[in-house]
Amino acid sequence: MMEIGGLTIAAARRMLKAGSLSPVTLLDEVNGAINRVDQEVGGYLSRDYQRARAAAEHADVHLPLGGIPVAIKDAINVEGEPCSCASKILEGYTAPYDATVISKLRTAGAIPFGRTNMDEFAMGSSTENSSIQITRNPHDPERIPGGSSGGSAAVVAAGEALAALGSDTGGSIRQPAALCGCVGLKPSYGRVSRYGLVAFASSLDQIGPLTRTVEDAALVLQAIAGHDPLDSTSLDVPVPDYSAELEAGVKGMKLGVPKEYFVEGMDPDVAERVREAIDVYRDLGAEIVDVSLPHTKYAVADYYIIATAEASANLARFDGVRYGHRTVGAKDLADHYGRTRGEGFGREVKRRIILGTYVLSSGYYDAYYLRAQKVRTLIRRDFEEAFKQVDGLLSPTSPVPAFKIGERMKDPLQMYLADIFTIAVNLAGICGISVPCGTVQAEESNLPVGLQIMAPAFEESRLLRIARAFEATRLL
Ligand code: GLN
């Protein structure tokens, strides 16, 4: 039997093209791995084997991702499949169309296979806000996989998928990738179409890959990137060949280390692993420069005004009239809305809708929302200034390794701080990636640590190249 646990897309492609592996066998191996381990991990919400099997039978292995199954976060519409966003309000809903990233994956020959668990409507950092099930970190089943794309990260880490799509509004691809020990890439705002992604905060959301390697991240990004007339925020700029410069190294590059990204209270061993990774870059011939992003301290607060404001507007569509959960026996329309939404949304989603409605309300709009937009500009300018001096930035992805299930659920603020290093990237619209950079010991477990690399908007080629240079020193 083949071991799919360590198989990369790149390796599978070679075998598929050589004829030593068939798409059906590959799918069956993935399906078998899910049957063996997902009971414990809880990463998948559902999967349609028959449909994937039919696609595998006709897969063209000469296409860029021909015959490669890809797990999909439950916030991305796949025609004919459930898309619940792990919320009761979308129970029973079936997607009537493919998101653009899904049509693009299909065009590249990939097979969407399986829906992965997430925090309800992508709000959270641990996947504990899923109203459907708990997902466990494959490195320690007592711990969270990160979030909100925790299912996607866990299934890649547990060897039940070669790759997955996630979405990242404030860290939801990079943070779970870091905590599960895989690679997670958040593309620049406008690089990938959001059409068919259930909107959380439209000015921040981006779809991106979770994979085992940087090379695989490049392959998936290649397939999903590009302008889409159906998403007016996707930019009409050419998509470069993301694999072309992967091995070009970092010799002569200037890489910045923002001093605000090593904070008090962060896990000292995590900081140590990241410092070691920075030393690796120095050894590889990069010049390491200290930089400052002075407005970083406002990023979390800023995000929780902008993201909740946008969420309160975006989630207004879930009213039980056209689709999704509908209450029974409502007296009138207001009662219908109140009860439907009261029953359908979980605690965290309600908290965000209430907060977002408040910051947009007349009298508070200027004090909170408008102000937050100005602070966002300051945060973006910090990065613009830094990128005048350096080619990329290095930092931890998360201040702590995976925490215990239940540990932070009573304290939303603690949960919000999980994204302290990832959120500014979304506010600035730039691109970021998390790559594994070792482990830390916690009780009986070895928990993965992620190194975050950041690059200017639409410089994913450079981002991947920097990431690959480090990874190449690890995967020998
Ligand atoms: N954890 C952050 C939040 O709860 C980010 C989530 C995300 O990126 N979708 O909003």
mmCIF file of C-alpha atoms in Angstrom, residues 114-264:
data_model
loop_
_atom_site.group_PDB
_atom_site.id
_atom_site.type_symbol
_atom_site.label_atom_id
_atom_site.label_comp_id
_atom_site.label_asym_id
_atom_site.label_seq_id
_atom_site.Cartn_x
_atom_site.Cartn_y
_atom_site.Cartn_z
ATOM 1 C CA GLY A 114 -14.159 16.749 0.950
ATOM 2 C CA ARG A 115 -15.428 19.689 2.977
ATOM 3 C CA THR A 116 -13.256 20.744 5.882
ATOM 4 C CA ASN A 117 -14.315 21.978 9.290
ATOM 5 C CA MET A 118 -13.851 25.609 10.347
ATOM 6 C CA ASP A 119 -14.865 28.165 12.909
ATOM 7 C CA GLU A 120 -18.419 29.226 12.164
ATOM 8 C CA PHE A 121 -18.291 31.772 9.313
ATOM 9 C CA ALA A 122 -14.477 31.784 9.710
ATOM 10 C CA MET A 123 -14.697 33.637 13.012
ATOM 11 C CA GLY A 124 -12.131 32.215 15.374
ATOM 12 C CA SER A 125 -8.621 30.885 15.781
ATOM 13 C CA SER A 126 -9.151 27.338 17.021
ATOM 14 C CA THR A 127 -12.022 25.794 15.020
ATOM 15 C CA GLU A 128 -13.827 25.426 18.360
ATOM 16 C CA ASN A 129 -16.495 27.819 17.095
ATOM 17 C CA SER A 130 -17.666 25.196 14.612
ATOM 18 C CA SER A 131 -21.271 24.404 15.417
ATOM 19 C CA ILE A 132 -20.771 20.921 13.985
ATOM 20 C CA GLN A 133 -17.725 19.221 15.496
ATOM 21 C CA ILE A 134 -14.371 19.532 17.194
ATOM 22 C CA THR A 135 -11.216 19.194 15.110
ATOM 23 C CA ARG A 136 -8.110 17.924 16.888
ATOM 24 C CA ASN A 137 -4.504 18.787 16.201
ATOM 25 C CA PRO A 138 -2.836 15.722 14.650
ATOM 26 C CA HIS A 139 0.278 16.426 16.760
ATOM 27 C CA ASP A 140 -1.694 16.249 20.012
ATOM 28 C CA PRO A 141 -5.380 15.312 20.088
ATOM 29 C CA GLU A 142 -5.919 17.350 23.279
ATOM 30 C CA ARG A 143 -5.074 20.505 21.387
ATOM 31 C CA ILE A 144 -6.713 22.751 18.820
ATOM 32 C CA PRO A 145 -5.567 22.775 15.178
ATOM 33 C CA GLY A 146 -5.785 26.574 14.971
ATOM 34 C CA GLY A 147 -8.417 28.328 12.932
ATOM 35 C CA SER A 148 -10.470 29.270 11.262
ATOM 36 C CA SER A 149 -9.234 26.907 8.504
ATOM 37 C CA GLY A 150 -8.414 24.313 11.179
ATOM 38 C CA GLY A 151 -9.984 21.421 9.300
ATOM 39 C CA SER A 152 -7.934 22.178 6.179
ATOM 40 C CA ALA A 153 -4.679 22.355 8.161
ATOM 41 C CA ALA A 154 -5.444 19.241 10.201
ATOM 42 C CA VAL A 155 -6.278 17.030 7.222
ATOM 43 C CA VAL A 156 -3.089 18.020 5.405
ATOM 44 C CA ALA A 157 -1.023 17.478 8.560
ATOM 45 C CA ALA A 158 -2.689 14.136 9.323
ATOM 46 C CA GLY A 159 -1.992 12.777 5.846
ATOM 47 C CA GLU A 160 -5.665 12.716 4.850
ATOM 48 C CA ALA A 161 -5.216 15.230 2.023
ATOM 49 C CA LEU A 162 -2.360 16.303 -0.203
ATOM 50 C CA ALA A 163 -3.531 19.892 -0.121
ATOM 51 C CA ALA A 164 -6.497 21.984 0.933
ATOM 52 C CA LEU A 165 -7.981 25.392 0.298
ATOM 53 C CA GLY A 166 -8.623 27.733 3.193
ATOM 54 C CA SER A 167 -9.562 31.366 3.580
ATOM 55 C CA ASP A 168 -7.676 34.022 5.511
ATOM 56 C CA THR A 169 -9.282 37.198 6.832
ATOM 57 C CA GLY A 170 -6.915 37.817 9.737
ATOM 58 C CA GLY A 171 -4.692 34.744 9.808
ATOM 59 C CA SER A 172 -7.019 31.824 9.176
ATOM 60 C CA ILE A 173 -4.716 30.058 6.715
ATOM 61 C CA ARG A 174 -1.321 30.911 8.216
ATOM 62 C CA GLN A 175 -2.097 30.361 11.907
ATOM 63 C CA PRO A 176 -3.597 26.847 11.558
ATOM 64 C CA ALA A 177 -0.796 25.953 9.113
ATOM 65 C CA ALA A 178 1.723 27.034 11.761
ATOM 66 C CA LEU A 179 -0.011 25.111 14.554
ATOM 67 C CA CYS A 180 -0.363 21.932 12.483
ATOM 68 C CA GLY A 181 3.066 22.051 10.854
ATOM 69 C CA CYS A 182 2.148 22.681 7.236
ATOM 70 C CA VAL A 183 2.626 25.465 4.714
ATOM 71 C CA GLY A 184 -0.153 28.091 4.454
ATOM 72 C CA LEU A 185 -0.198 30.953 1.985
ATOM 73 C CA LYS A 186 -2.400 34.048 2.103
ATOM 74 C CA PRO A 187 -2.224 35.708 -1.296
ATOM 75 C CA SER A 188 -2.321 39.487 -1.729
ATOM 76 C CA TYR A 189 -5.755 41.060 -1.675
ATOM 77 C CA GLY A 190 -7.054 40.878 -5.246
ATOM 78 C CA ARG A 191 -4.766 38.033 -6.365
ATOM 79 C CA VAL A 192 -7.405 35.307 -6.058
ATOM 80 C CA SER A 193 -11.109 35.657 -6.818
ATOM 81 C CA ARG A 194 -13.437 35.594 -3.822
ATOM 82 C CA TYR A 195 -16.465 34.767 -5.963
ATOM 83 C CA GLY A 196 -18.188 31.849 -4.274
ATOM 84 C CA LEU A 197 -16.397 32.281 -0.948
ATOM 85 C CA VAL A 198 -18.982 33.028 1.722
ATOM 86 C CA ALA A 199 -18.036 36.584 2.700
ATOM 87 C CA PHE A 200 -16.894 37.344 6.238
ATOM 88 C CA ALA A 201 -15.056 40.677 5.864
ATOM 89 C CA SER A 202 -14.922 41.507 2.181
ATOM 90 C CA SER A 203 -12.015 43.960 2.316
ATOM 91 C CA LEU A 204 -9.813 41.361 4.057
ATOM 92 C CA ASP A 205 -10.849 37.877 2.861
ATOM 93 C CA GLN A 206 -8.588 35.890 0.543
ATOM 94 C CA ILE A 207 -8.554 32.221 -0.452
ATOM 95 C CA GLY A 208 -5.253 30.352 -0.418
ATOM 96 C CA PRO A 209 -3.611 26.919 -0.218
ATOM 97 C CA LEU A 210 -2.520 24.750 2.721
ATOM 98 C CA THR A 211 0.078 22.237 1.585
ATOM 99 C CA ARG A 212 3.021 20.119 2.724
ATOM 100 C CA THR A 213 5.632 22.127 0.857
ATOM 101 C CA VAL A 214 6.293 25.548 -0.592
ATOM 102 C CA GLU A 215 6.516 24.032 -4.071
ATOM 103 C CA ASP A 216 2.999 22.637 -3.671
ATOM 104 C CA ALA A 217 1.739 26.023 -2.480
ATOM 105 C CA ALA A 218 3.142 27.513 -5.700
ATOM 106 C CA LEU A 219 1.365 24.855 -7.785
ATOM 107 C CA VAL A 220 -2.016 25.455 -6.157
ATOM 108 C CA LEU A 221 -1.658 29.239 -6.232
ATOM 109 C CA GLN A 222 -0.838 28.988 -9.943
ATOM 110 C CA ALA A 223 -4.128 27.217 -10.535
ATOM 111 C CA ILE A 224 -6.366 29.584 -8.537
ATOM 112 C CA ALA A 225 -4.781 33.023 -9.118
ATOM 113 C CA GLY A 226 -5.927 35.576 -11.635
ATOM 114 C CA HIS A 227 -8.491 38.176 -12.529
ATOM 115 C CA ASP A 228 -12.155 37.240 -12.402
ATOM 116 C CA PRO A 229 -14.860 39.471 -13.857
ATOM 117 C CA LEU A 230 -17.195 38.042 -11.211
ATOM 118 C CA ASP A 231 -15.129 39.601 -8.390
ATOM 119 C CA SER A 232 -14.488 43.263 -9.042
ATOM 120 C CA THR A 233 -11.831 43.339 -6.304
ATOM 121 C CA SER A 234 -9.693 40.793 -8.136
ATOM 122 C CA LEU A 235 -7.007 42.682 -10.003
ATOM 123 C CA ASP A 236 -6.398 42.392 -13.705
ATOM 124 C CA VAL A 237 -2.647 41.849 -13.582
ATOM 125 C CA PRO A 238 -0.696 38.986 -15.162
ATOM 126 C CA VAL A 239 -0.082 35.819 -13.145
ATOM 127 C CA PRO A 240 3.620 34.962 -13.196
ATOM 128 C CA ASP A 241 5.004 31.424 -13.222
ATOM 129 C CA TYR A 242 5.207 30.816 -9.475
ATOM 130 C CA SER A 243 7.499 27.822 -9.762
ATOM 131 C CA ALA A 244 10.057 29.583 -11.972
ATOM 132 C CA GLU A 245 12.029 31.366 -9.240
ATOM 133 C CA LEU A 246 11.468 28.954 -6.387
ATOM 134 C CA GLU A 247 15.050 27.763 -6.189
ATOM 135 C CA ALA A 248 16.679 31.142 -6.782
ATOM 136 C CA GLY A 249 17.692 31.530 -3.117
ATOM 137 C CA VAL A 250 18.006 34.611 -0.908
ATOM 138 C CA LYS A 251 21.656 35.505 -1.384
ATOM 139 C CA GLY A 252 21.931 39.274 -1.458
ATOM 140 C CA MET A 253 18.353 39.841 -0.356
ATOM 141 C CA LYS A 254 17.538 42.118 2.537
ATOM 142 C CA LEU A 255 15.139 40.611 5.027
ATOM 143 C CA GLY A 256 13.603 42.681 7.811
ATOM 144 C CA VAL A 257 12.750 41.568 11.317
ATOM 145 C CA PRO A 258 10.057 43.845 12.762
ATOM 146 C CA LYS A 259 10.842 44.533 16.390
ATOM 147 C CA GLU A 260 7.149 44.724 17.275
ATOM 148 C CA TYR A 261 6.742 41.050 16.336
ATOM 149 C CA PHE A 262 8.592 39.667 19.315
ATOM 150 C CA VAL A 263 6.319 40.608 22.155
ATOM 151 C CA GLU A 264 6.254 40.066 25.853
#
